[in-house]
Amino acid sequence: DAKTTQPPSMDCAEGRAANLPCNHSTTSGNEYVYWYRQIHSQGPQYIIHGLKNNETNEMASLIITEDRKSSTLILPHATLRDTAVYYCIVSSHSGYALNFGKGTSLLVTP
Amino acid sequence: ETGVTQTPRHLVMGMTNKKSLKCEQHLGHNAMYWYKQSAKKPLELMFVYSLEERVENNSVPSRFSPECPNSSHLFLHLHTLQPEDSALYLCASSHLGAANTGELFFGEGSRLTVL
């Protein structure tokens, strides 16, 4: 699985868009980009995933660059409940499990 | 109940005790996982079971013994643990095979403290 690089922490004002970047320069053609988040002391929660097209669901949008070397998770209107650690993971569907890195600790402030 | 349920949520044990963590999934998945999360560290994959067969064991000490009696249940038997084994133990499940989307569903975790 490709290695990912994320900033260790970010702040965002409540109601504003939170844009969380992720670099994955070694991504191969069959590897998906996954985003999970973990609210303090809870199990991680799936957010979204994509291969090469941008994706949107009720929680977030995922923008993947054309060269697939980086992506951005967008929370369009961040709330205090979005404060969590956000993990960007790159993996193929043939793998058994996802390997989590250190993620980005997002703090949403009033 | 729906989702992935872990019991107990909190466990305190001495180094000579034997205890077990239990995980149950109600999602019809065919793969189950144990992860360990120590304080301020990333999640570490411990074990993977696919169709009740262990398919991955990430160099976990033998004092941790997993058991998967069927596709809905997963146990982690604990024996002669060390204080550094204190952590949040997370269970997850997923589809494997043709239905695999790579999405893991996690339980809330079992917080273990070893005295």
PDB file of N, CA and C in Angstrom, chain A residues 3 8 12 19-20 40 48 51 57 59-61 67 73 78 84-85 89 99-100:
ATOM      1  N   LYS A   3       2.305   4.997   0.764  1.00  0.00           N
ATOM      2  CA  LYS A   3       2.468   5.777   2.000  1.00  0.00           C
ATOM      3  C   LYS A   3       1.748   7.104   1.821  1.00  0.00           C
ATOM      4  N   PRO A   8       0.000  17.189  10.799  1.00  0.00           N
ATOM      5  CA  PRO A   8      -0.388  16.620  12.096  1.00  0.00           C
ATOM      6  C   PRO A   8      -1.627  17.271  12.694  1.00  0.00           C
ATOM      7  N   CYS A  12     -10.120  24.896  12.270  1.00  0.00           N
ATOM      8  CA  CYS A  12     -11.141  25.395  11.359  1.00  0.00           C
ATOM      9  C   CYS A  12     -12.234  26.054  12.192  1.00  0.00           C
ATOM     10  N   ASN A  19     -10.706  21.891   4.828  1.00  0.00           N
ATOM     11  CA  ASN A  19     -10.042  21.227   3.701  1.00  0.00           C
ATOM     12  C   ASN A  19      -8.814  20.497   4.227  1.00  0.00           C
ATOM     13  N   LEU A  20      -8.882  19.187   4.235  1.00  0.00           N
ATOM     14  CA  LEU A  20      -7.792  18.385   4.793  1.00  0.00           C
ATOM     15  C   LEU A  20      -6.992  17.751   3.663  1.00  0.00           C
ATOM     16  N   HIS A  40     -12.539  11.274  19.675  1.00  0.00           N
ATOM     17  CA  HIS A  40     -11.789  10.838  20.856  1.00  0.00           C
ATOM     18  C   HIS A  40     -12.370   9.602  21.533  1.00  0.00           C
ATOM     19  N   ILE A  48     -15.446   8.383   3.330  1.00  0.00           N
ATOM     20  CA  ILE A  48     -15.599   8.400   1.886  1.00  0.00           C
ATOM     21  C   ILE A  48     -14.395   7.711   1.264  1.00  0.00           C
ATOM     22  N   LEU A  51     -11.323   6.466  -6.341  1.00  0.00           N
ATOM     23  CA  LEU A  51     -10.203   5.937  -7.120  1.00  0.00           C
ATOM     24  C   LEU A  51      -9.524   7.047  -7.911  1.00  0.00           C
ATOM     25  N   ASN A  57     -20.541  12.592  -0.741  1.00  0.00           N
ATOM     26  CA  ASN A  57     -21.644  11.944  -0.050  1.00  0.00           C
ATOM     27  C   ASN A  57     -22.194  12.911   0.998  1.00  0.00           C
ATOM     28  N   MET A  59     -21.575  13.228   4.011  1.00  0.00           N
ATOM     29  CA  MET A  59     -20.626  13.684   5.023  1.00  0.00           C
ATOM     30  C   MET A  59     -19.583  14.639   4.465  1.00  0.00           C
ATOM     31  N   ALA A  60     -19.090  14.358   3.246  1.00  0.00           N
ATOM     32  CA  ALA A  60     -17.932  15.109   2.765  1.00  0.00           C
ATOM     33  C   ALA A  60     -17.785  14.971   1.256  1.00  0.00           C
ATOM     34  N   SER A  61     -16.815  15.723   0.737  1.00  0.00           N
ATOM     35  CA  SER A  61     -16.403  15.595  -0.664  1.00  0.00           C
ATOM     36  C   SER A  61     -14.934  15.209  -0.695  1.00  0.00           C
ATOM     37  N   ASP A  67      -3.265  13.501 -11.367  1.00  0.00           N
ATOM     38  CA  ASP A  67      -2.138  12.560 -11.316  1.00  0.00           C
ATOM     39  C   ASP A  67      -2.238  11.591 -10.141  1.00  0.00           C
ATOM     40  N   LEU A  73      -9.846  16.157   1.444  1.00  0.00           N
ATOM     41  CA  LEU A  73     -11.165  15.886   2.010  1.00  0.00           C
ATOM     42  C   LEU A  73     -11.779  17.221   2.398  1.00  0.00           C
ATOM     43  N   ALA A  78     -18.116  22.868   8.648  1.00  0.00           N
ATOM     44  CA  ALA A  78     -17.635  22.148   9.826  1.00  0.00           C
ATOM     45  C   ALA A  78     -18.433  22.536  11.069  1.00  0.00           C
ATOM     46  N   ALA A  84     -11.925  15.832  15.383  1.00  0.00           N
ATOM     47  CA  ALA A  84     -11.549  14.413  15.365  1.00  0.00           C
ATOM     48  C   ALA A  84     -10.176  14.292  14.701  1.00  0.00           C
ATOM     49  N   VAL A  85      -9.644  13.081  14.710  1.00  0.00           N
ATOM     50  CA  VAL A  85      -8.450  12.769  13.926  1.00  0.00           C
ATOM     51  C   VAL A  85      -8.913  12.169  12.609  1.00  0.00           C
ATOM     52  N   ILE A  89      -5.930   7.035   3.864  1.00  0.00           N
ATOM     53  CA  ILE A  89      -5.318   5.713   3.676  1.00  0.00           C
ATOM     54  C   ILE A  89      -5.433   5.355   2.206  1.00  0.00           C
ATOM     55  N   ASN A  99      -4.125   0.104   6.751  1.00  0.00           N
ATOM     56  CA  ASN A  99      -3.102   0.513   7.691  1.00  0.00           C
ATOM     57  C   ASN A  99      -3.230   2.009   7.961  1.00  0.00           C
ATOM     58  N   PHE A 100      -3.541   2.337   9.212  1.00  0.00           N
ATOM     59  CA  PHE A 100      -3.755   3.728   9.607  1.00  0.00           C
ATOM     60  C   PHE A 100      -2.439   4.377  10.005  1.00  0.00           C
TER      61      PHE A 100
END
